[in-house]
CSV table of C-alpha atoms in Angstrom, one decimal:
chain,number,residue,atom,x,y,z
E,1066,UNK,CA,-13.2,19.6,18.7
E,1067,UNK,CA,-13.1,19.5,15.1
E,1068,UNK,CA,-16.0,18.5,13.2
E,1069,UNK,CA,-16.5,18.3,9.1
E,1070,UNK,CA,-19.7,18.0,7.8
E,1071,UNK,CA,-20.1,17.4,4.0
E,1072,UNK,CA,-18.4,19.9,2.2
E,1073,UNK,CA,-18.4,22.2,5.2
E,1074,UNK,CA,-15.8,22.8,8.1
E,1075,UNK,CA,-16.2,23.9,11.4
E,1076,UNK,CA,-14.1,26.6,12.2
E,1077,UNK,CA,-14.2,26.8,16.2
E,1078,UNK,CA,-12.6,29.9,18.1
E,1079,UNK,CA,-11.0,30.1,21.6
E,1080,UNK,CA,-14.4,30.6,23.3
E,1081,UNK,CA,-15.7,27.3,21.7
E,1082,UNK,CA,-13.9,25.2,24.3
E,1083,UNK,CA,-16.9,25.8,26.4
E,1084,UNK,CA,-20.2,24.2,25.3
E,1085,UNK,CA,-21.1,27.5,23.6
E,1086,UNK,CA,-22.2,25.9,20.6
E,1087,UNK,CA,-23.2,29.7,19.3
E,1088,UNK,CA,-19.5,30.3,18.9
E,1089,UNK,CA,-19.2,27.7,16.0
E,1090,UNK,CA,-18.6,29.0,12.6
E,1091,UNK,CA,-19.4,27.1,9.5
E,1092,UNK,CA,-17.6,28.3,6.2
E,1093,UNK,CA,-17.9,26.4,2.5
E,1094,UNK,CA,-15.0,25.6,0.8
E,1095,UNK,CA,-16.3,27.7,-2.2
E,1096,UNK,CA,-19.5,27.8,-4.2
E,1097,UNK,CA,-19.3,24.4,-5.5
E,1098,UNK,CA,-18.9,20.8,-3.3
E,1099,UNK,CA,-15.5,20.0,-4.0
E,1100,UNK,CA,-16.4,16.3,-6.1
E,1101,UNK,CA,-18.3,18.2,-8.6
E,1102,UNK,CA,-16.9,18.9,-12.3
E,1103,UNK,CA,-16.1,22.1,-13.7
E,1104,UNK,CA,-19.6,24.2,-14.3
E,1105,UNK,CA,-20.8,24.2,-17.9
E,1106,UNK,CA,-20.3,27.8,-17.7
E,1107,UNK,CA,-16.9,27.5,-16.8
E,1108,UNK,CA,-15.4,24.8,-18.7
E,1109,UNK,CA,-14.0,26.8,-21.3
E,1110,UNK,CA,-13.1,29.5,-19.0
E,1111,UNK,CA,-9.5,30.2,-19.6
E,1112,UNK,CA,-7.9,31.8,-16.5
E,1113,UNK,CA,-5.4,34.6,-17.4
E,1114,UNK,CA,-1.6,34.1,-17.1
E,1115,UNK,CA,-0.1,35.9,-14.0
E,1116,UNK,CA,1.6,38.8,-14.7
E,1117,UNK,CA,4.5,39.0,-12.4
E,1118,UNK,CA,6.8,41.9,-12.7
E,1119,UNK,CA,10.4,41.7,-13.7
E,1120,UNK,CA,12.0,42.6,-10.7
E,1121,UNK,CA,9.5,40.5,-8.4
E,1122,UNK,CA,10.2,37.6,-10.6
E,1123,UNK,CA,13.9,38.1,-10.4
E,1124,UNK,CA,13.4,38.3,-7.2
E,1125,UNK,CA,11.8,35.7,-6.4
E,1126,UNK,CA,13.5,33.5,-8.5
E,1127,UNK,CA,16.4,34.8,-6.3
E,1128,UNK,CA,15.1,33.7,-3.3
E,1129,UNK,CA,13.9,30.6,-4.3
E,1130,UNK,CA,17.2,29.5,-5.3
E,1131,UNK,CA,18.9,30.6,-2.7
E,1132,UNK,CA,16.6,28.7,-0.2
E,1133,UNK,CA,16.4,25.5,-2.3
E,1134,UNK,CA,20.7,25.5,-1.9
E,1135,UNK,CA,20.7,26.0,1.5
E,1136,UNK,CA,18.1,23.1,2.2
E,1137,UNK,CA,20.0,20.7,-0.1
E,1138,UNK,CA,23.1,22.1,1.7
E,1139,UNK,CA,21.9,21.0,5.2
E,1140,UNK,CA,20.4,18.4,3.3
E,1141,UNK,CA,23.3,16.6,2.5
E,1142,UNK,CA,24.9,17.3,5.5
E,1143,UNK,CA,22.7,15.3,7.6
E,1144,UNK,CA,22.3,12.3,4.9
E,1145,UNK,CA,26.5,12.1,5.5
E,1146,UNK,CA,26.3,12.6,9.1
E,1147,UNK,CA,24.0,10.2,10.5
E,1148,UNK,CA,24.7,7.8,7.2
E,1149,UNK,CA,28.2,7.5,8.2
E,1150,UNK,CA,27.3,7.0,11.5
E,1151,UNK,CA,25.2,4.1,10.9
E,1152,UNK,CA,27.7,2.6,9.1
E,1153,UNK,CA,30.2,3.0,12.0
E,1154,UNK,CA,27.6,1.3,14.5
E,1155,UNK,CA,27.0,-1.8,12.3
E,1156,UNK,CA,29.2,-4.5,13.4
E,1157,UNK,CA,28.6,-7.4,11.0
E,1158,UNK,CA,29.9,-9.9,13.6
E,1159,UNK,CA,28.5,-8.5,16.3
E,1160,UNK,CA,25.1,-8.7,14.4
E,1161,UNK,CA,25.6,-12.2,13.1
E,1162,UNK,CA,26.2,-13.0,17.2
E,1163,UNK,CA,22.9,-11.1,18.4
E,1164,UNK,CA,21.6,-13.4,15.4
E,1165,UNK,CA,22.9,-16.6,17.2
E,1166,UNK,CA,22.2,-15.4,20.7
E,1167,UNK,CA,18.6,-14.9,19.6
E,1168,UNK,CA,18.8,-18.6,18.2
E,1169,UNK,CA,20.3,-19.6,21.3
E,1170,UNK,CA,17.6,-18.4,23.6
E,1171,UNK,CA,14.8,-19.4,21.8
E,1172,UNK,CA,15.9,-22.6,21.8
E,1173,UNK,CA,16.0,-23.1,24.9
E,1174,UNK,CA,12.6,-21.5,25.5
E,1175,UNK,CA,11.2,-23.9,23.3
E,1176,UNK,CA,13.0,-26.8,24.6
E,1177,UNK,CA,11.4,-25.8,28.3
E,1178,UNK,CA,8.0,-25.6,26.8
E,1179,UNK,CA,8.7,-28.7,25.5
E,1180,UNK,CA,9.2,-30.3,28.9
E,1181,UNK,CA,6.0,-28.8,30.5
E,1182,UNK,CA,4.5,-30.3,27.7
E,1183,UNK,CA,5.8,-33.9,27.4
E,1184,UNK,CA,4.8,-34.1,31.3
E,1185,UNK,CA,0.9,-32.6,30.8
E,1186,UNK,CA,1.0,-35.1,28.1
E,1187,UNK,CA,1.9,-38.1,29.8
E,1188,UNK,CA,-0.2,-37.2,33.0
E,1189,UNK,CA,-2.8,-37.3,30.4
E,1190,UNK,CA,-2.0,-40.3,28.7
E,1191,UNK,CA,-1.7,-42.2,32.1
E,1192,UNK,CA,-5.2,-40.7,33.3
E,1193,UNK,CA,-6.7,-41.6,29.9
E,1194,UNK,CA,-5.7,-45.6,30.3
E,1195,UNK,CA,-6.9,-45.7,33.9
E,1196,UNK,CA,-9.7,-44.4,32.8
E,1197,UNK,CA,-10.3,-46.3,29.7
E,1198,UNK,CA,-9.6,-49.6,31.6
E,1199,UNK,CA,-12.0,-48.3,34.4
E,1200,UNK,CA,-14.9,-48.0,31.4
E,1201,UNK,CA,-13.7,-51.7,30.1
E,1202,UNK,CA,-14.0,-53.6,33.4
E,1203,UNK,CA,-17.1,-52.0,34.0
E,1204,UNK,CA,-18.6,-52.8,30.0
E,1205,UNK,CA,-17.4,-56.4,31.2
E,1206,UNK,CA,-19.5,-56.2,34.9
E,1207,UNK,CA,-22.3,-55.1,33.6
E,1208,UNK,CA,-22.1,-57.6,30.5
E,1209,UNK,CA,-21.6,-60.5,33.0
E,1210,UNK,CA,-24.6,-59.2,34.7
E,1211,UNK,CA,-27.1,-59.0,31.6
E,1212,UNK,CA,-26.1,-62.5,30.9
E,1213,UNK,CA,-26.6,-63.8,34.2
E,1214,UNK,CA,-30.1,-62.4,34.3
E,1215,UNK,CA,-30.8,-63.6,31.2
E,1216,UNK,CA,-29.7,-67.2,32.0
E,1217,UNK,CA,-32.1,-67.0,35.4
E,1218,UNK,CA,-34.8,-66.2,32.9
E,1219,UNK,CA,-33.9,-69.0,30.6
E,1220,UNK,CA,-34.1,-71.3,33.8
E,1221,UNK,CA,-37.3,-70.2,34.8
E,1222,UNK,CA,-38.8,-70.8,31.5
E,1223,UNK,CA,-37.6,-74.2,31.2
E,1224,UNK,CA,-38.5,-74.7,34.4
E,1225,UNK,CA,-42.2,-73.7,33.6
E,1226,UNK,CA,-42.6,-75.4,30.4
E,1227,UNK,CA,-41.1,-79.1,32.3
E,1228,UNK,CA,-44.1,-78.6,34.8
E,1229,UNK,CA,-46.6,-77.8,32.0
E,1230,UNK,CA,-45.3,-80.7,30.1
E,1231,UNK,CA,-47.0,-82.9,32.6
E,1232,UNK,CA,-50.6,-82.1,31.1
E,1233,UNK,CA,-49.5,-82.7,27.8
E,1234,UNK,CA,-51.3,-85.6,25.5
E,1235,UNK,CA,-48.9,-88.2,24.6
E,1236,UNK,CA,-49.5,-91.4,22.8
E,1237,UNK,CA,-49.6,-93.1,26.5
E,1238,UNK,CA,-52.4,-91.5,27.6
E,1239,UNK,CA,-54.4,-90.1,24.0
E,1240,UNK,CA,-57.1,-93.1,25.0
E,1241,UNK,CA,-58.2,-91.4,28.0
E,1242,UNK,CA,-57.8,-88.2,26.8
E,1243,UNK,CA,-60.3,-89.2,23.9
E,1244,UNK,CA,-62.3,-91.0,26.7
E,1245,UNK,CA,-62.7,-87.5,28.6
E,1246,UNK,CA,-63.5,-86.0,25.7
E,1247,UNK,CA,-66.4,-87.7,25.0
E,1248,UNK,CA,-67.6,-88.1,28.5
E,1249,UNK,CA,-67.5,-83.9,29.0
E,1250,UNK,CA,-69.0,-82.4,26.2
E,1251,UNK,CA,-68.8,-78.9,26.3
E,1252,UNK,CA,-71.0,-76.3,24.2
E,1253,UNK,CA,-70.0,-72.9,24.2
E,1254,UNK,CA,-73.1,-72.1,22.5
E,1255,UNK,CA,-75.4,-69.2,24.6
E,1256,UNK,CA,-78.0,-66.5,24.2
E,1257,UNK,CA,-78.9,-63.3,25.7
E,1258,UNK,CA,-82.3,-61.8,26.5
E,1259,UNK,CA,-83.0,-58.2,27.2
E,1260,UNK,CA,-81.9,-57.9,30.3
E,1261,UNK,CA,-78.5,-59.2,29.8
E,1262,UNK,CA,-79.0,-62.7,31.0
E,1263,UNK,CA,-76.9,-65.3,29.4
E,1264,UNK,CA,-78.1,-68.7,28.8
E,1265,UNK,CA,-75.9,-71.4,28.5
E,1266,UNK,CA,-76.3,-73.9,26.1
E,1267,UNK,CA,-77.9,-74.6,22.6
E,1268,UNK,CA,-81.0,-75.5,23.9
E,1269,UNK,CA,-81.5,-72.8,26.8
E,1270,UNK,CA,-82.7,-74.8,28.9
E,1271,UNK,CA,-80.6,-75.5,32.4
E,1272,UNK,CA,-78.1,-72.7,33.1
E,1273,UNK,CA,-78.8,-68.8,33.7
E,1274,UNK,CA,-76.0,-66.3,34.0
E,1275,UNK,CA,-76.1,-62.8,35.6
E,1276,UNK,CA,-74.3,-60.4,33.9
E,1277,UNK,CA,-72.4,-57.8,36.1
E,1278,UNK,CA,-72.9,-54.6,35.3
I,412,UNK,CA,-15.9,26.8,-38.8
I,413,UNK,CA,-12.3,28.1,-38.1
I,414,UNK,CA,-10.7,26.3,-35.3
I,415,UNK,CA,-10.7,27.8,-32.3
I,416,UNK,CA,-8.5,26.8,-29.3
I,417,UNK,CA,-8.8,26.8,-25.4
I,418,UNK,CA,-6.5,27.0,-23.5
I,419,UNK,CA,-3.8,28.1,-21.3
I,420,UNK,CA,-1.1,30.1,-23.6
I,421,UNK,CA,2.3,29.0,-23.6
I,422,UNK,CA,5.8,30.1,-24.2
I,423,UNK,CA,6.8,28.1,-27.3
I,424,UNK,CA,6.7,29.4,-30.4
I,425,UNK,CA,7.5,27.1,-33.6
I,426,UNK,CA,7.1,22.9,-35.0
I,427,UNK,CA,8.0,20.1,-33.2
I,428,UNK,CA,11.5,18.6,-34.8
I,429,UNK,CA,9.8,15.6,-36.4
I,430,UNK,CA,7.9,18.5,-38.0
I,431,UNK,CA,10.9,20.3,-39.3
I,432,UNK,CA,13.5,17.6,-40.5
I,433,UNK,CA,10.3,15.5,-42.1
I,434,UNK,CA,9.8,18.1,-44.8
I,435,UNK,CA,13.6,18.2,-45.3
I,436,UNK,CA,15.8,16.8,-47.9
I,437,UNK,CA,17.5,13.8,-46.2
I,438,UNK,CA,15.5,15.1,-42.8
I,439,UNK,CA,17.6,18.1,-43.0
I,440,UNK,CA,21.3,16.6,-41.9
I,441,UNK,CA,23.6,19.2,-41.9
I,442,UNK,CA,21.0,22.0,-41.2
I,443,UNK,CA,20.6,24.3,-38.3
I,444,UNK,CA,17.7,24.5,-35.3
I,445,UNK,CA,17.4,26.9,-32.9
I,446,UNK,CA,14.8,27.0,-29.6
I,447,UNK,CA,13.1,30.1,-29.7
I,448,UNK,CA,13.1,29.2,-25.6
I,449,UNK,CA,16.9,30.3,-25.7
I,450,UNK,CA,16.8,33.1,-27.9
I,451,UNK,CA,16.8,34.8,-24.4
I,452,UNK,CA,20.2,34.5,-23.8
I,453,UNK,CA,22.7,37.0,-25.3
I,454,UNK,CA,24.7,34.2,-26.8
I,455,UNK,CA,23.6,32.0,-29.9
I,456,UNK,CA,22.0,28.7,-28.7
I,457,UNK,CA,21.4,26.2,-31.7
I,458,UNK,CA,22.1,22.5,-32.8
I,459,UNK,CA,23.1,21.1,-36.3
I,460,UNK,CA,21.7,18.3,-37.4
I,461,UNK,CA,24.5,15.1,-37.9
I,462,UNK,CA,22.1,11.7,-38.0
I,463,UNK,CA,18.4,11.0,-37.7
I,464,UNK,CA,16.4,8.3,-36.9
I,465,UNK,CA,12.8,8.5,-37.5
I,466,UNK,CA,10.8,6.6,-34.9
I,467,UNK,CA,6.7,5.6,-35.7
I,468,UNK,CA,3.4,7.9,-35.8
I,469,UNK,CA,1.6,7.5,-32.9
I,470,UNK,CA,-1.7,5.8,-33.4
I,471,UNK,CA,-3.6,9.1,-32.7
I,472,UNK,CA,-1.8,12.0,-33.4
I,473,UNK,CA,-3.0,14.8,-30.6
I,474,UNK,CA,-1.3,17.5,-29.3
I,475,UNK,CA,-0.4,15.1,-26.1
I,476,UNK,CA,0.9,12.9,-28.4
I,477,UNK,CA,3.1,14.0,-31.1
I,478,UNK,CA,5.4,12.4,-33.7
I,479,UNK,CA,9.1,12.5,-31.7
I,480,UNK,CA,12.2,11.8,-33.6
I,481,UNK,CA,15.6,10.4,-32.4
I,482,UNK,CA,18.3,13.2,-33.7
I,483,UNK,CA,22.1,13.4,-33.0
I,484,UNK,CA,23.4,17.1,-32.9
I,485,UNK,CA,26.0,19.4,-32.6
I,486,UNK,CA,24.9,21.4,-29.5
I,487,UNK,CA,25.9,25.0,-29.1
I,488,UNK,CA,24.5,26.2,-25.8
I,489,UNK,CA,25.0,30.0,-25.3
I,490,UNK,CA,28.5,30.3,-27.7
I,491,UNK,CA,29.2,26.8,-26.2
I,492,UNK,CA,30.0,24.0,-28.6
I,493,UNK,CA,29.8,20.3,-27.0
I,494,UNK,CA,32.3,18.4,-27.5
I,495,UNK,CA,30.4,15.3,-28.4
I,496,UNK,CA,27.4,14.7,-30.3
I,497,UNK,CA,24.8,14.6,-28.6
I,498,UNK,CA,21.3,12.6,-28.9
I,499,UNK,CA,18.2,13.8,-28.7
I,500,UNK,CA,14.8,12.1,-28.1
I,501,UNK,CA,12.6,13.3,-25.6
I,502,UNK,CA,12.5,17.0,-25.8
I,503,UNK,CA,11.8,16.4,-29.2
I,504,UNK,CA,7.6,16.7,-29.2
I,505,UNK,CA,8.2,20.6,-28.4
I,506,UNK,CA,6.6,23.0,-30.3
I,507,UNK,CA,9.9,25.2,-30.0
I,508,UNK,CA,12.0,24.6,-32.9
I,509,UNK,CA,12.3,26.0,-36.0
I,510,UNK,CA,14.7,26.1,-38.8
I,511,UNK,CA,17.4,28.4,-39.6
I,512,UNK,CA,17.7,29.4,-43.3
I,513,UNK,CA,20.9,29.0,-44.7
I,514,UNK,CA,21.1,32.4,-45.7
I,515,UNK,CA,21.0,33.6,-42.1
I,516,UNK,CA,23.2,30.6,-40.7
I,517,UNK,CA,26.5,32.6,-40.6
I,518,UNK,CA,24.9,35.6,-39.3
I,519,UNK,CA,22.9,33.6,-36.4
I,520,UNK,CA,25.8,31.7,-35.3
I,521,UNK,CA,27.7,34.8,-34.5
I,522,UNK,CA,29.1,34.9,-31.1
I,523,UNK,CA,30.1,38.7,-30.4
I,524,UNK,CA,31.0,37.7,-27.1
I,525,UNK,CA,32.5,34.1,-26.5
I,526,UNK,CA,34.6,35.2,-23.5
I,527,UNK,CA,32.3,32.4,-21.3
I,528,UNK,CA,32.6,33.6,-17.5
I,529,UNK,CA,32.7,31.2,-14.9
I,530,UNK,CA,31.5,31.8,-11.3
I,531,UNK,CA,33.4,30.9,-8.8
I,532,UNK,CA,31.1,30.1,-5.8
I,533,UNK,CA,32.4,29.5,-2.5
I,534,UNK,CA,32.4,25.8,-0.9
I,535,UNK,CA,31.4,25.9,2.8
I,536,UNK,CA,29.3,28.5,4.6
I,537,UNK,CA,28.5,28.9,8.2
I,538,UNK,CA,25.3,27.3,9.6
I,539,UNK,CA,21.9,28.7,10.4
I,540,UNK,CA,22.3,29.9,14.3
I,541,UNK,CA,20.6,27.2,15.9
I,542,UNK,CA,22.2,23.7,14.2
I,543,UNK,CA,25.9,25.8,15.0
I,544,UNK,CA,24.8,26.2,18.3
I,545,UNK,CA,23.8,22.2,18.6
I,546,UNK,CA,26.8,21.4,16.5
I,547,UNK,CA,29.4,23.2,18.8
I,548,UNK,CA,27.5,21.5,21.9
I,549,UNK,CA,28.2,18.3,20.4
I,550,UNK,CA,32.1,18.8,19.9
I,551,UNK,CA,32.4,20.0,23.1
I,552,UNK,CA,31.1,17.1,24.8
I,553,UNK,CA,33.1,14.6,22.3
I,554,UNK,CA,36.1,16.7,23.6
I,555,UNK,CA,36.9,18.1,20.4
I,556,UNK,CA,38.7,21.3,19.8
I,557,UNK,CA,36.1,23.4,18.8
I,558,UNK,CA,36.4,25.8,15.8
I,559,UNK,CA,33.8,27.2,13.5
I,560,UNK,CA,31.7,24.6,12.0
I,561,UNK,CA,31.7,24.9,8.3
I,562,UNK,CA,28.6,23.8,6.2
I,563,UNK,CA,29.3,22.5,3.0
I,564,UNK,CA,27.0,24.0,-0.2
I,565,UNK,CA,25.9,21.2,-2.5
I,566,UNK,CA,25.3,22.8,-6.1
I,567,UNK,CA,23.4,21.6,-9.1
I,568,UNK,CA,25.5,20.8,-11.8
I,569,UNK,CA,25.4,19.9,-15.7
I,570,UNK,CA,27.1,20.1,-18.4
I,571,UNK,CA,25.7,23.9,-19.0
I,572,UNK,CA,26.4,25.4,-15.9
I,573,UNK,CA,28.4,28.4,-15.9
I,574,UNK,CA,29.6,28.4,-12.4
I,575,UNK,CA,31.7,25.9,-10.2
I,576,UNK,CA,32.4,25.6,-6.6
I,577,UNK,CA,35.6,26.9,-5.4
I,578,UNK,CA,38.6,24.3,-5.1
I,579,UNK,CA,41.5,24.3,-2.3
I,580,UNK,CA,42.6,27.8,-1.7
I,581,UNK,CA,40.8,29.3,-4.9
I,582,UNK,CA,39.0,32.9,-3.9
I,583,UNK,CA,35.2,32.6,-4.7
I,584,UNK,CA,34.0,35.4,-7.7
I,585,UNK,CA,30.5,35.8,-6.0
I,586,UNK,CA,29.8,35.7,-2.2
I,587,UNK,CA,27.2,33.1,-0.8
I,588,UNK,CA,23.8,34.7,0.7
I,589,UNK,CA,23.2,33.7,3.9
I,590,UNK,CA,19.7,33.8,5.5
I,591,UNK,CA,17.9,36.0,2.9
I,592,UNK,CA,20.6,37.8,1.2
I,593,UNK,CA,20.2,41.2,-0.6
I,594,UNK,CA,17.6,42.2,-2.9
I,595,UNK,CA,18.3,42.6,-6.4
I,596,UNK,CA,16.8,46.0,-6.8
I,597,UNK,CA,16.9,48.7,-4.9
I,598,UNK,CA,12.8,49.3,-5.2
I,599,UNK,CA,12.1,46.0,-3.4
């Protein structure tokens, strides 16, 4: 229910505990935020010394020692109580023990983790070959396939090219070849008139071609 | 422009030591200082001056920082010689000294009164209500016989101090105040 805003706090009564905001009280620290120097006007302001009076001073003085023995009094008291007692509880080899027991125990924690581990690890291991020689025989199968295909292809080019060969000019039959040749002339030589007629021939005479449109 | 200083006022009155014994002939061994501080004790309070060591001027001499001086001195606190020297360093930068002229030295040393009086304060006291009341729950339940638990006073104590705690069966001078004690004057 507190709040501080800058260098003001918000004093809040009983009644504030209900959402009476109205009840709030805001009150400054003094006349000056708090992270400000000393005023110019009150930097060589000397403030005057307190003037006690004797007997309040004895007094006091009185008092104050007198409390100040008591405290160290009960002071002590409880620093050689409860020390002493500490020392009485601390049983070097019943720590060094607690020391070993601990050892002892998380050792054997760590040896049971261990086991889980070692078998997740080899399940792993074993499901990592199976699957890794899975992937190889499969790289092989498809390999073995590509290679096949690629022979089929090889045949049926060969094949092609042996029954082509059968046109081919050799030296056996250039004589009729040249013969043919000579006995078919052929003139790839034509012309075109306006309305897309092609007429074959260099001397446009014989052969008319309609052009589809 | 006279100087003019700001300023709390303080109690000390007089030169720093280095300030005394520097102006001395052979920085004033064999001479007496007194603290004007303890001129408010009945007894003489003062310290002769056996060896002196200087030590360096600071690099900038302020009134923070003042020129100390390592001294070994006879120390009579309150009609009270020491029985060793005693060496003197950091106390030294007060501004409480000053020098006692030889003409007056047998006259200020004059105890009138050296009886020194030594309290006798008791050793235990009873505890505050509430820790007796936990304390005497506690022996009951260890079993022990249960008698008045005794707290035991711890007292500052130096070389100077005028009172001691009471040993064995000694009877204590001054009674212990318990809670508040009594007022010193009547008025309060």
């Amino acid at each position: 229910m507190f709040t501080r805003l800058n260098n003001a706090k918000l004093a809040i009564t009983v009644e504030a505990f209900t959402t009476n905001y109205t009840n709030l009280q805001v009150y400054r620290w003094g006349k000056k935020p708090r992270w400000l120097p000393t005023a110019k006007t009150k930097m060589f302001r000397v403030a005057p010394r307190p003037q006690i009076p004797t007997e309040d001073y004895e007094e006091l003085k009185r008092l104050h020692n007198n409390y100040r023995t008591q405290i160290k009094s009960l002071t002590g008291y409880f620093t050689e109580k409860y020390s002493t007692e500490n020392i009485q509880q601390f049983d070097i080899e019943q720590h060094e023990k607690s020391i070993k027991d601990d050892f002892l125990k998380c050792t054997a924690i760590n040896d049971e983790w261990n086991r889980q581990i070692k078998i997740q690890r080899e399940e792993r291991v074993a499901k990592e070959l199976e699957e890794s020689v899975n992937l190889a025989k499969q790289r092989l199968e498809e390999r073995q396939q590509r290679q096949l295909l690629k022979l089929q292809a090889a045949d049926v080019e060969v094949r092609r090219v042996i029954e082509d060969s059968k046109d081919f000019i050799t030296p056996d039959k250039l004589d009729a070849a040249i013969e043919y040749a000579l006995n078919n002339p052929v003139d790839y030589n034509f012309a075109l008139d306006l309305d897309g007629n092609v007429y074959k021939g260099r001397n446009n005479d014989s052969v008319k071609f309609e052009i589809k449109q | 422009m006279p100087i003019k200083y700001i300023g709390k006022s303080i109690d000390f009155k007089g030169k720093t030591l280095w300030e005394i014994l520097g102006n001395l002939k052979n920085f004033g061994v064999g001479r007496l200082v007194a603290r004007n501080m303890f001129e408010r004790y009945p007894e003489p309070s003062y310290i002769k001056i056996m060896k002196v060591e200087t030590v360096p001027n600071p690099e900038t001499n302020t009134p923070d920082d003042v020129r100390k001086v390592r001294v070994w001195v006879e120390k009579t606190f309150r009609g009270r010689k020491s029985p060793e020297l005693v060496e003197m360093f950091a106390n030294t930068y007060k501004a409480d000294y000053k020098l006692i002229p030889k003409c007056e030295e047998e006259d200020y040393c004059r105890c009138d009164n050296p009886k020194v009086e030594y309290k006798v304060l008791p050793r235990t006291t009873s505890f505050p209500p509430l820790l007796r009341e936990l304390i005497v729950r506690e022996m009951k339940e260890k079993g022990e016989v249960v008698e008045e638990p005794q707290l035991t006073i711890v007292y500052n104590k130096n070389e100077d101090s005028r009172y001691r705690a009471a040993e064995g069966d000694e009877v204590p001078t001054v009674a212990f105040q318990e809670s508040f004690g009594k007022a010193v004057t009547s008025t309060l």
